[in-house]
Tab-separated table of C-alpha atoms in Angstrom:
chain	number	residue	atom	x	y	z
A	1	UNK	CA	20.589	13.794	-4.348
A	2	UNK	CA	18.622	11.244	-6.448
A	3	UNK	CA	15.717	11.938	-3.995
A	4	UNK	CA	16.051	15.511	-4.926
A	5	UNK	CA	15.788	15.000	-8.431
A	6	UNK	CA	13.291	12.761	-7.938
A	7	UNK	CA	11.441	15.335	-6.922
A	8	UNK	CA	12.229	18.189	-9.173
A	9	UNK	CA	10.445	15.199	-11.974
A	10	UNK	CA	7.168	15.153	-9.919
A	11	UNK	CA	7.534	19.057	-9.833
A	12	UNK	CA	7.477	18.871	-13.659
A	13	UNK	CA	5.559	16.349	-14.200
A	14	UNK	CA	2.589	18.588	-11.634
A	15	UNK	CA	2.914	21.182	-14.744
A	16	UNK	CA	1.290	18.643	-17.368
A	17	UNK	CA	-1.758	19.137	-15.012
A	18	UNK	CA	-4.309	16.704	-16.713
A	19	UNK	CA	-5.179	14.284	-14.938
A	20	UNK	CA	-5.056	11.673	-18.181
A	21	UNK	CA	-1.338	12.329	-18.116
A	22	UNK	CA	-0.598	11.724	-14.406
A	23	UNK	CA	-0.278	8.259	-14.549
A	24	UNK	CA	1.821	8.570	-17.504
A	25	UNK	CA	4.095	11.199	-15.882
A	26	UNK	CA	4.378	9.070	-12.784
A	27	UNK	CA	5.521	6.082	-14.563
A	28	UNK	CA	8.035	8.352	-16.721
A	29	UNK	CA	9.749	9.442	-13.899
A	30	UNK	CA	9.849	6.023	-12.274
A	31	UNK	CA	11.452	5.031	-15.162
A	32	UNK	CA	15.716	5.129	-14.661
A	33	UNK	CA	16.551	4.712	-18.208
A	34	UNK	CA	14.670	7.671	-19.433
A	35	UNK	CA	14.467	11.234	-18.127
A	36	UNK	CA	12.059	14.098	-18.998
A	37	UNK	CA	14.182	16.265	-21.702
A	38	UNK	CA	13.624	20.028	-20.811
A	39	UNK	CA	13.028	20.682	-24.308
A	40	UNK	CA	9.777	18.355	-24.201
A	41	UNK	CA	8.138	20.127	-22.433
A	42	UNK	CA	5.048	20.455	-25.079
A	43	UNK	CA	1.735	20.900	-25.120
A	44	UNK	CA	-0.178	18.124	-22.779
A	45	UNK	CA	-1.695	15.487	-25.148
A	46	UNK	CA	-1.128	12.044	-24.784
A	47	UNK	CA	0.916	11.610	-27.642
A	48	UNK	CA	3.651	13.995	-26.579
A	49	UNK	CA	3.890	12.127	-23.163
A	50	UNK	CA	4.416	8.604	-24.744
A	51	UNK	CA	6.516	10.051	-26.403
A	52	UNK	CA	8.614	11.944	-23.799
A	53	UNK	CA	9.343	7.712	-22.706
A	54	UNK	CA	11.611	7.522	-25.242
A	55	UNK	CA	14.039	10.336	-25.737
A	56	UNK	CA	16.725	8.998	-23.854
A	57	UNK	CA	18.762	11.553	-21.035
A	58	UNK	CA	21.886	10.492	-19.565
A	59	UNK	CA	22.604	13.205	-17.451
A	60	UNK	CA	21.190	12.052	-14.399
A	61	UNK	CA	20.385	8.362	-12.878
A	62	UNK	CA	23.718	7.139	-11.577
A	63	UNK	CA	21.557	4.054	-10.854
A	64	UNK	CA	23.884	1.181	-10.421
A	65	UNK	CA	25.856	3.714	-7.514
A	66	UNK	CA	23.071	4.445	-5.377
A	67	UNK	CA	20.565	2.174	-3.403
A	68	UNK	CA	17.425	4.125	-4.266
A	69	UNK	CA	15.233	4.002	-1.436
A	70	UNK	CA	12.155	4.970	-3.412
A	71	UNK	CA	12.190	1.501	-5.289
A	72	UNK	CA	11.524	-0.436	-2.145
A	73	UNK	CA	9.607	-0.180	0.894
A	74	UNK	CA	10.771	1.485	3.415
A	75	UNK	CA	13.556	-0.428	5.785
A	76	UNK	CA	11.697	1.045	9.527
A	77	UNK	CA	8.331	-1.093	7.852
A	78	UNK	CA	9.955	-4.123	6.474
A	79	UNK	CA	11.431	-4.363	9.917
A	80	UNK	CA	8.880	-4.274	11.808
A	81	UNK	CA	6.810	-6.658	10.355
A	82	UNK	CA	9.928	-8.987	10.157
A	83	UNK	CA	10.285	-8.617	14.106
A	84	UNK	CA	6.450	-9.629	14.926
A	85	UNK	CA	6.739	-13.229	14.144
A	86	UNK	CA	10.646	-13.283	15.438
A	87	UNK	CA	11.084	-14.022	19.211
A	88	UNK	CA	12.485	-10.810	21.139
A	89	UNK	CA	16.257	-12.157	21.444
A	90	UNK	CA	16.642	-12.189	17.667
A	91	UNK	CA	18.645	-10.626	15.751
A	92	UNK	CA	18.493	-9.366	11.649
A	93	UNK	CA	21.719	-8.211	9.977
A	94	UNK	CA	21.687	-5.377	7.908
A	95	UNK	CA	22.270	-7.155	5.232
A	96	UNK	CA	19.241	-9.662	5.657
A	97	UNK	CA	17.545	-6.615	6.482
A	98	UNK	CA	18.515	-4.985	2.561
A	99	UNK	CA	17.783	-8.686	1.296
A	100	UNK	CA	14.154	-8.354	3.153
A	101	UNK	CA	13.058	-5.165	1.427
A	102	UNK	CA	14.895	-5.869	-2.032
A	103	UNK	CA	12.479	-9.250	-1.759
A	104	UNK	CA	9.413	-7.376	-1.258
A	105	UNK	CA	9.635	-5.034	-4.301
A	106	UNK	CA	10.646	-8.902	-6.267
A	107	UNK	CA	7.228	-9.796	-5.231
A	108	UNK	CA	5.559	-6.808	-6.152
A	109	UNK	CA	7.140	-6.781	-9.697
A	110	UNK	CA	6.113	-10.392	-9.545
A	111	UNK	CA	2.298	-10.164	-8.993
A	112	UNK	CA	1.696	-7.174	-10.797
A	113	UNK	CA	3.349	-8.637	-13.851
A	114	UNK	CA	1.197	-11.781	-14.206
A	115	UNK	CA	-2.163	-9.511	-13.090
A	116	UNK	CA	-1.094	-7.180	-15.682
A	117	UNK	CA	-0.572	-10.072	-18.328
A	118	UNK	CA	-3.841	-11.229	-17.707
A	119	UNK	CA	-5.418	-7.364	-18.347
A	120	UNK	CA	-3.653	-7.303	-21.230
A	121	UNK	CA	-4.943	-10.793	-22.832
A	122	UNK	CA	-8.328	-9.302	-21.546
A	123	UNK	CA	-8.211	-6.362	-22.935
A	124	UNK	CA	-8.302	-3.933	-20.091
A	125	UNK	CA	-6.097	-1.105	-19.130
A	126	UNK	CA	-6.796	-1.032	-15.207
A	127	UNK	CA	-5.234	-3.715	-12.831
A	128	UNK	CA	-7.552	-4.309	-10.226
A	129	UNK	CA	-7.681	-6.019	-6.615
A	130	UNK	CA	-9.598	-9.187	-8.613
A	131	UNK	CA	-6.248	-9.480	-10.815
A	132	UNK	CA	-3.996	-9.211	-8.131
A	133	UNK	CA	-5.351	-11.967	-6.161
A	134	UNK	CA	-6.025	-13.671	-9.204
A	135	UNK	CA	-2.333	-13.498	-10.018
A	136	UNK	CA	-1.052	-14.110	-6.387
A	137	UNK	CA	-2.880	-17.976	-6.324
A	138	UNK	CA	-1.972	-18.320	-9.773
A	139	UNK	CA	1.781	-17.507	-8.628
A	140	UNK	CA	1.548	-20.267	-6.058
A	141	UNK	CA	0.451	-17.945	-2.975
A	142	UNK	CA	-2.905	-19.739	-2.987
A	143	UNK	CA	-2.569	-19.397	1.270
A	144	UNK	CA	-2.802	-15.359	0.859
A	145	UNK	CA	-6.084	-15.198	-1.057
A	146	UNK	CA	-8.298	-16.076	1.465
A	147	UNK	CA	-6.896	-13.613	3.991
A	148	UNK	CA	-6.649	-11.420	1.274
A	149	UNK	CA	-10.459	-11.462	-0.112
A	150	UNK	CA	-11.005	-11.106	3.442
A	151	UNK	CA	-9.111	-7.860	4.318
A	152	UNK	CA	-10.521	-6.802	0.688
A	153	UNK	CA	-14.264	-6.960	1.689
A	154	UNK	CA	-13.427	-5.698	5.159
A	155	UNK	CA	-11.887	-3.030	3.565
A	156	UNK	CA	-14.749	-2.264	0.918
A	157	UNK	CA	-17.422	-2.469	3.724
A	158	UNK	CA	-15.773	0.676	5.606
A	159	UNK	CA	-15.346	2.409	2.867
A	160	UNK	CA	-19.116	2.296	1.871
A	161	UNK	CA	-19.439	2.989	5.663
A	162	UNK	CA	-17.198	5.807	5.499
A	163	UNK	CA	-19.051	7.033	2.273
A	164	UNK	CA	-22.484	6.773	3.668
A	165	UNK	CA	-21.382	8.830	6.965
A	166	UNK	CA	-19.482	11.656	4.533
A	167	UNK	CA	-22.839	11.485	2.664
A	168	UNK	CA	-25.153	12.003	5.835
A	169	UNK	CA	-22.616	14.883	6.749
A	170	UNK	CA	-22.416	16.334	3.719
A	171	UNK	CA	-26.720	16.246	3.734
A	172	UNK	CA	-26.158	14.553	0.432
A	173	UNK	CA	-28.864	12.260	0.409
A	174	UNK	CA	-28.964	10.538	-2.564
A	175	UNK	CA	-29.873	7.001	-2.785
A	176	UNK	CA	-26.917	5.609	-4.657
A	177	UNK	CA	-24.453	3.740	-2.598
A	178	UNK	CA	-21.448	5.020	-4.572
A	179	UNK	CA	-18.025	4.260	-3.512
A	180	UNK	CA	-15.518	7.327	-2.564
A	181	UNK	CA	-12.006	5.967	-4.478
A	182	UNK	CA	-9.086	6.681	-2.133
A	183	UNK	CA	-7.717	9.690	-3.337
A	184	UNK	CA	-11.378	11.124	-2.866
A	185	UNK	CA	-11.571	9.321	0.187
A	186	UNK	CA	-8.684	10.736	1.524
A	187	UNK	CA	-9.670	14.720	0.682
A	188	UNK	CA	-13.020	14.159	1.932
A	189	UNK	CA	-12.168	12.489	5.287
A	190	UNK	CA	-9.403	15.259	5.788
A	191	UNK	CA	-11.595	18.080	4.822
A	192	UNK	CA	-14.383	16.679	6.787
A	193	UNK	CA	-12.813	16.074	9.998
A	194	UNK	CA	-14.310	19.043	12.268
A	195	UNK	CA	-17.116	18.578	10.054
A	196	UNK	CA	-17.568	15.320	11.749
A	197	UNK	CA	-17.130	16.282	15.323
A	198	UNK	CA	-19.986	18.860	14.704
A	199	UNK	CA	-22.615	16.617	13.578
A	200	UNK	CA	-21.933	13.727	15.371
A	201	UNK	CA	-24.672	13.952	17.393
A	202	UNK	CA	-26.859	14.197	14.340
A	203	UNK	CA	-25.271	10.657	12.873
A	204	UNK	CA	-26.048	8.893	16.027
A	205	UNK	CA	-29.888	10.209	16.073
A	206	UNK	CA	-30.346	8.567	12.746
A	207	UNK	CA	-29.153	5.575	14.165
A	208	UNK	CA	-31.517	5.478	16.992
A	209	UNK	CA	-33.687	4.177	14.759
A	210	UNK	CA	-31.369	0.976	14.135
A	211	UNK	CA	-29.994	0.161	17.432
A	212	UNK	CA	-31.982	-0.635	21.023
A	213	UNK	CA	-32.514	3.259	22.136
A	214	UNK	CA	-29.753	3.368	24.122
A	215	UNK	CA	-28.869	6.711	25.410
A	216	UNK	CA	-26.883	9.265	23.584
A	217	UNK	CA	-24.265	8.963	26.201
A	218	UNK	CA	-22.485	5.751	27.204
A	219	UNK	CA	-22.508	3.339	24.746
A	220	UNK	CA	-22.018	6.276	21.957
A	221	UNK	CA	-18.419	7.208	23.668
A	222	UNK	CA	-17.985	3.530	25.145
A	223	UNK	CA	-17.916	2.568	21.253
A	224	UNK	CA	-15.572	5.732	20.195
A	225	UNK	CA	-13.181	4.732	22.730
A	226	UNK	CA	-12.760	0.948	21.779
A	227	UNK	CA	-12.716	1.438	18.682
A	228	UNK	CA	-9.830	4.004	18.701
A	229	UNK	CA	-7.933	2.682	21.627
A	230	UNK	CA	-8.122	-0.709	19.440
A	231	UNK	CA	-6.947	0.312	16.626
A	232	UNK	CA	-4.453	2.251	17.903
A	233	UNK	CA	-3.567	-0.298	19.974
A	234	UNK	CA	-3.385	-2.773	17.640
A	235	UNK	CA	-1.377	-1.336	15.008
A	236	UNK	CA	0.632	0.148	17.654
A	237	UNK	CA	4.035	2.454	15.731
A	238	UNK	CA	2.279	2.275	12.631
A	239	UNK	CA	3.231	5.926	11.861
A	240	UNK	CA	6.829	5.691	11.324
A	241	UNK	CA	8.004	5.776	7.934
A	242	UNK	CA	4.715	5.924	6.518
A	243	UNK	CA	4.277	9.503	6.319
A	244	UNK	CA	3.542	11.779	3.133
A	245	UNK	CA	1.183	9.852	1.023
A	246	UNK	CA	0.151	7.213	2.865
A	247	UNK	CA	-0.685	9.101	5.772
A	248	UNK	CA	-3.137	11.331	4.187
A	249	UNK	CA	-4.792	8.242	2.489
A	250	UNK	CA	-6.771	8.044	5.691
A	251	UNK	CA	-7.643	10.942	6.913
A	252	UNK	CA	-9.554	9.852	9.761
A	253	UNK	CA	-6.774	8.109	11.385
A	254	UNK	CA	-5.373	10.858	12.330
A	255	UNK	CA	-8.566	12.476	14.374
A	256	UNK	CA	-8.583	12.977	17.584
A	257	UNK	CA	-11.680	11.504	19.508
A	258	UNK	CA	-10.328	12.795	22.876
A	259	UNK	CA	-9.537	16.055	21.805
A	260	UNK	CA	-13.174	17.431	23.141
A	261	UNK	CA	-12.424	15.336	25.936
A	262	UNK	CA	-9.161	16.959	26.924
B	1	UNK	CA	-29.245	4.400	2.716
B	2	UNK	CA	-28.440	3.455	5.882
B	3	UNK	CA	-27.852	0.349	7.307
B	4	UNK	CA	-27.543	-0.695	11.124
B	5	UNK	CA	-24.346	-1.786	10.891
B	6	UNK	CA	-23.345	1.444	9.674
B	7	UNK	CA	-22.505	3.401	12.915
B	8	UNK	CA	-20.692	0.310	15.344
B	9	UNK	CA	-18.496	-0.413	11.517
B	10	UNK	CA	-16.862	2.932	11.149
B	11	UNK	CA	-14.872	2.714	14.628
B	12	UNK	CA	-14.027	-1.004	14.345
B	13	UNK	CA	-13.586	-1.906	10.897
B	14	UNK	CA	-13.897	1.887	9.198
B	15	UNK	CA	-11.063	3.813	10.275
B	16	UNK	CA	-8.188	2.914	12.009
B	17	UNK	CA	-9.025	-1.122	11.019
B	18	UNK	CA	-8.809	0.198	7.289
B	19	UNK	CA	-5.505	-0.856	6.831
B	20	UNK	CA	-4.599	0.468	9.753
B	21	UNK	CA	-2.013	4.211	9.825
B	22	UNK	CA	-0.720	1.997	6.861
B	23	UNK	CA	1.711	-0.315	7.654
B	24	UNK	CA	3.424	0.394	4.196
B	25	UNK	CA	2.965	3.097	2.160
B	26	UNK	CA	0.310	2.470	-0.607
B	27	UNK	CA	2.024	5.379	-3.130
B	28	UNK	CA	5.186	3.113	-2.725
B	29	UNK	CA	3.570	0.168	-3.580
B	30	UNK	CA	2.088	1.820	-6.825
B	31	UNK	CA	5.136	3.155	-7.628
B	32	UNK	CA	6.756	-0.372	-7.809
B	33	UNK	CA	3.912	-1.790	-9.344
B	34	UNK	CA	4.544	0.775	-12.113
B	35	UNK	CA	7.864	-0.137	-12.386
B	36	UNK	CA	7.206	-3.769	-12.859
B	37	UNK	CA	6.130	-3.045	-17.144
B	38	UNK	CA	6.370	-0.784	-19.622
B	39	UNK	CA	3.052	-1.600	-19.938
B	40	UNK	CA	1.347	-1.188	-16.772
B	41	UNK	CA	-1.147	1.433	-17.615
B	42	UNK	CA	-3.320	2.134	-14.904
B	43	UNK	CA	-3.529	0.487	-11.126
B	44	UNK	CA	-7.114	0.052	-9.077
B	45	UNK	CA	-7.042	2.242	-6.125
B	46	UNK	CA	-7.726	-1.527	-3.782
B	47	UNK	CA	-4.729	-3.000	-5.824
B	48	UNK	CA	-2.131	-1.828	-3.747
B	49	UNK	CA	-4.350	-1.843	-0.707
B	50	UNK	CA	-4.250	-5.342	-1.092
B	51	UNK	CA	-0.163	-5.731	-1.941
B	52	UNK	CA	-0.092	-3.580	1.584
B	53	UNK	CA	-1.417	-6.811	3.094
B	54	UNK	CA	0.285	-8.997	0.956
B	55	UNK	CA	3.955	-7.455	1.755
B	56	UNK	CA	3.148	-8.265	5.056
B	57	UNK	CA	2.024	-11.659	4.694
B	58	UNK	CA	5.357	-12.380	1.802
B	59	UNK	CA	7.627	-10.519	4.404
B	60	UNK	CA	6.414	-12.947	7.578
B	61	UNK	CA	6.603	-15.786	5.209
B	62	UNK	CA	10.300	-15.356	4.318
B	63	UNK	CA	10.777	-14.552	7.662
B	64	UNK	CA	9.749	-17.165	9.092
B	65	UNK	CA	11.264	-19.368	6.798
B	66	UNK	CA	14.642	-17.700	6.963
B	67	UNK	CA	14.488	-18.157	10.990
B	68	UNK	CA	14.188	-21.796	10.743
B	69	UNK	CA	17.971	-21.519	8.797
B	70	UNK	CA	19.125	-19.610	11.138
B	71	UNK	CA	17.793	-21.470	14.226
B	72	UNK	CA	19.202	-24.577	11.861
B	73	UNK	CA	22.581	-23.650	12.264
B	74	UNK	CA	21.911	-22.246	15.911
B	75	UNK	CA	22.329	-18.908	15.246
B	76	UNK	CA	21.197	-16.044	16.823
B	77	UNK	CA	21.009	-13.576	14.248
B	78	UNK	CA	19.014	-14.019	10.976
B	79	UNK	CA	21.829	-12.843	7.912
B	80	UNK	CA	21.606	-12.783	4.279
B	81	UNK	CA	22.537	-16.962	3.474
B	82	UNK	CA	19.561	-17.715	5.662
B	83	UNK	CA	17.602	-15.393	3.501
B	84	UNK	CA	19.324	-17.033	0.364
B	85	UNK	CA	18.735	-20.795	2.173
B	86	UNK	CA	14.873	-19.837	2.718
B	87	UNK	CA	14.491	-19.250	-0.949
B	88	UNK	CA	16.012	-21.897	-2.431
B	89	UNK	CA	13.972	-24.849	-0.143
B	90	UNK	CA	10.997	-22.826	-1.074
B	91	UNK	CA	9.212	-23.011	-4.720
B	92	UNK	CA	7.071	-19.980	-4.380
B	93	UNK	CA	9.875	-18.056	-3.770
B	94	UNK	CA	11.781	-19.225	-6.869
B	95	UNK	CA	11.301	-16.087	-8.538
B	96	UNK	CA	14.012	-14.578	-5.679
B	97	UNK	CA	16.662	-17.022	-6.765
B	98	UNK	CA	18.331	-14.383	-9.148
B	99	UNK	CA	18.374	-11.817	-6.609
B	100	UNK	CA	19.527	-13.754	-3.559
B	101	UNK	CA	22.154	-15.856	-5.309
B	102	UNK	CA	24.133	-13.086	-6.780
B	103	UNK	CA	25.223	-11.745	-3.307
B	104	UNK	CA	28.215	-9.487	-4.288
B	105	UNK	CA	25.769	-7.076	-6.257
B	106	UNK	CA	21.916	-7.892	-5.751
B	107	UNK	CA	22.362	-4.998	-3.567
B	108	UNK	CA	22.673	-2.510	-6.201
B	109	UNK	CA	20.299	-4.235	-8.890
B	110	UNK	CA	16.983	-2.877	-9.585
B	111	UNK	CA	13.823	-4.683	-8.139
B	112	UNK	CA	12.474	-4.865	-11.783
B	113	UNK	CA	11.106	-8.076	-12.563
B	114	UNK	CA	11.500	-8.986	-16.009
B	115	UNK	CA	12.169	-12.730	-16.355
């Protein structure tokens, strides 16, 4: 029931449309003590949405009664990751379980606070990886940064890879190395998907140049199949629970290499 | 441009290693980090690519930590006090002492971190 109303927000909050108010809208309807009043439903400047923060709406948001499952991460993840560094025979209550996931959105609130403390004496409006990190070793989780600004760069390298391959299939060849942002990201590599398939050929003849002339045959489909069967492999149920959203932030994770194959 | 690296990066590192079919859910993470201020305005698209990582690295941290109570009292099964335990022997983890010592209602109370 709370889901459903959760929803019914985001449905009203799609009619605002501009994309200046979306982040506005989103936090408005993450926020229990206020509700959108129907009757505020003006025309879409920014002033009218601050203001639709504060007209308070008690019909709704029973939040003390329910466990909202949107405020935390879902159980099926937390889980998971919990059992990877137990040993097989152990067990988790339920309630350690609850405890587990309640924790994580703690930490979240935690780190973002601080980063977003430090925008604010800085004078930005955007929190960014840099003040998340910055925040986490200020916070006393000095041993995640380094992992962190690792997976970070990691991160940022395939996306510029994953830009300059869109790019080359898109015959968009300018010279800037822009970066595709995630939601972009996420469109492009979903749209672009058959795309790919049909000029993959044409990617790999470009890279002839680069690598020793190898033919267009084995080491080309040796490399698609390690690095899918890897990475499949290695983050093994990864799907569960993770749906909507997240799974369309990656579009490509959900190609098929085989499917030619089959 | 194009760079050598370019075509061998986008099957090991570029797509599945991205963060891999996420292990959690980057529009849940944004929504929490939303919920942490009033005045959280906007959130980097990497922030909560990194908090995906982080939540993993927090979760196998208390984890961890709560084992060793459990194993302490040689237990099989991890519960709630070995959660609670965990936290209090750890300072990092201070800011989890309201929510874990509370036990009859941290259930219900909101994750919002306003201290």
């Amino acid at each position: 029931m709370e889901r459903g109303s959760g929803f019914y927000r985001y449905h009203k909050h799609a009619k605002y449309g501009s994309g200046l108010n979306m982040e506005q809208a989103s936090r408005d309807s993450d926020d229990h003590e206020t509700n959108v009043p129907n009757a505020a439903n003006q025309p879409n400047n920014l002033p009218a949405a601050t203001r639709r923060g504060d007209n308070a709406n008690n019909n709704t948001n029973p939040t003390k009664e329910v466990r909202e499952q949107d405020q935390y991460m879902p159980i099926a993840n937390v889980i998971r990751i919990m059992r990877r560094i137990l040993p097989p025979h152990a067990k988790i209550s339920d309630d350690a379980k609850e405890t587990v996931q309640e924790c994580v959105s703690e930490y979240i609130s935690f780190v973002t606070g601080e980063a977003n403390d430090r925008c604010q004496r800085e004078q930005r409006k955007t929190i960014t990886a840099e003040d998340v990190l910055w925040a986490m070793g200020k916070l006393g989780f000095d041993d995640y940064v380094e992992p962190l600004s690792l997976f970070l760069s990691r991160y940022r390298e395939s996306e510029a890879d994953r830009s300059s391959i869109l790019r080359d299939i898109f015959h968009h060849k300018r010279g800037t190395t822009a970066t595709i942002d995630i939601g972009g990201g996420a469109a492009a590599g979903a749209m672009s998907t058959p795309l790919y398939m049909q000029t993959f050929p044409i990617v790999d003849q470009h890279q002839h140049h680069h690598h020793h002339h190898h033919g267009i045959d084995s080491p080309m489909l040796g490399g698609v199949y390690y690095g899918f069967a890897q990475g499949n492999a290695g983050e093994g149920n990864g799907s569960d629970g993770a749906g909507g959203p997240s799974s369309s932030q990656n579009g490509f994770s959900s190609y098929d290499p085989y499917a030619p194959f089959k | 441009m194009r760079q050598a690296g370019t075509y061998s990066g986008i099957f090991s590192a570029g797509i599945s290693g991205k963060t891999g079919p996420h292990s959690l859910p980057l529009a849940r993470i944004k929504k929490i980090m939303k919920k942490s201020g009033d005045d959280v305005k906007m959130i980097s698209g990497e922030a909560p690519i990194v908090f995906s990582k982080a939540c993993e690295l927090f979760i196998q941290e208390l984890t961890q930590r709560s084992w060793t109570e459990t194993i302490q009292g040689k237990r099989r099964t991890l519960h709630k006090e070995d959660v609670a335990s965990a936290v209090i022997a750890t300072d990092i983890f201070d800011f989890l002492l309201g929510l874990v010592s509370n036990s009859s209602c941290s259930s219900i109370d909101p994750p919002v971190a306003e201290h």
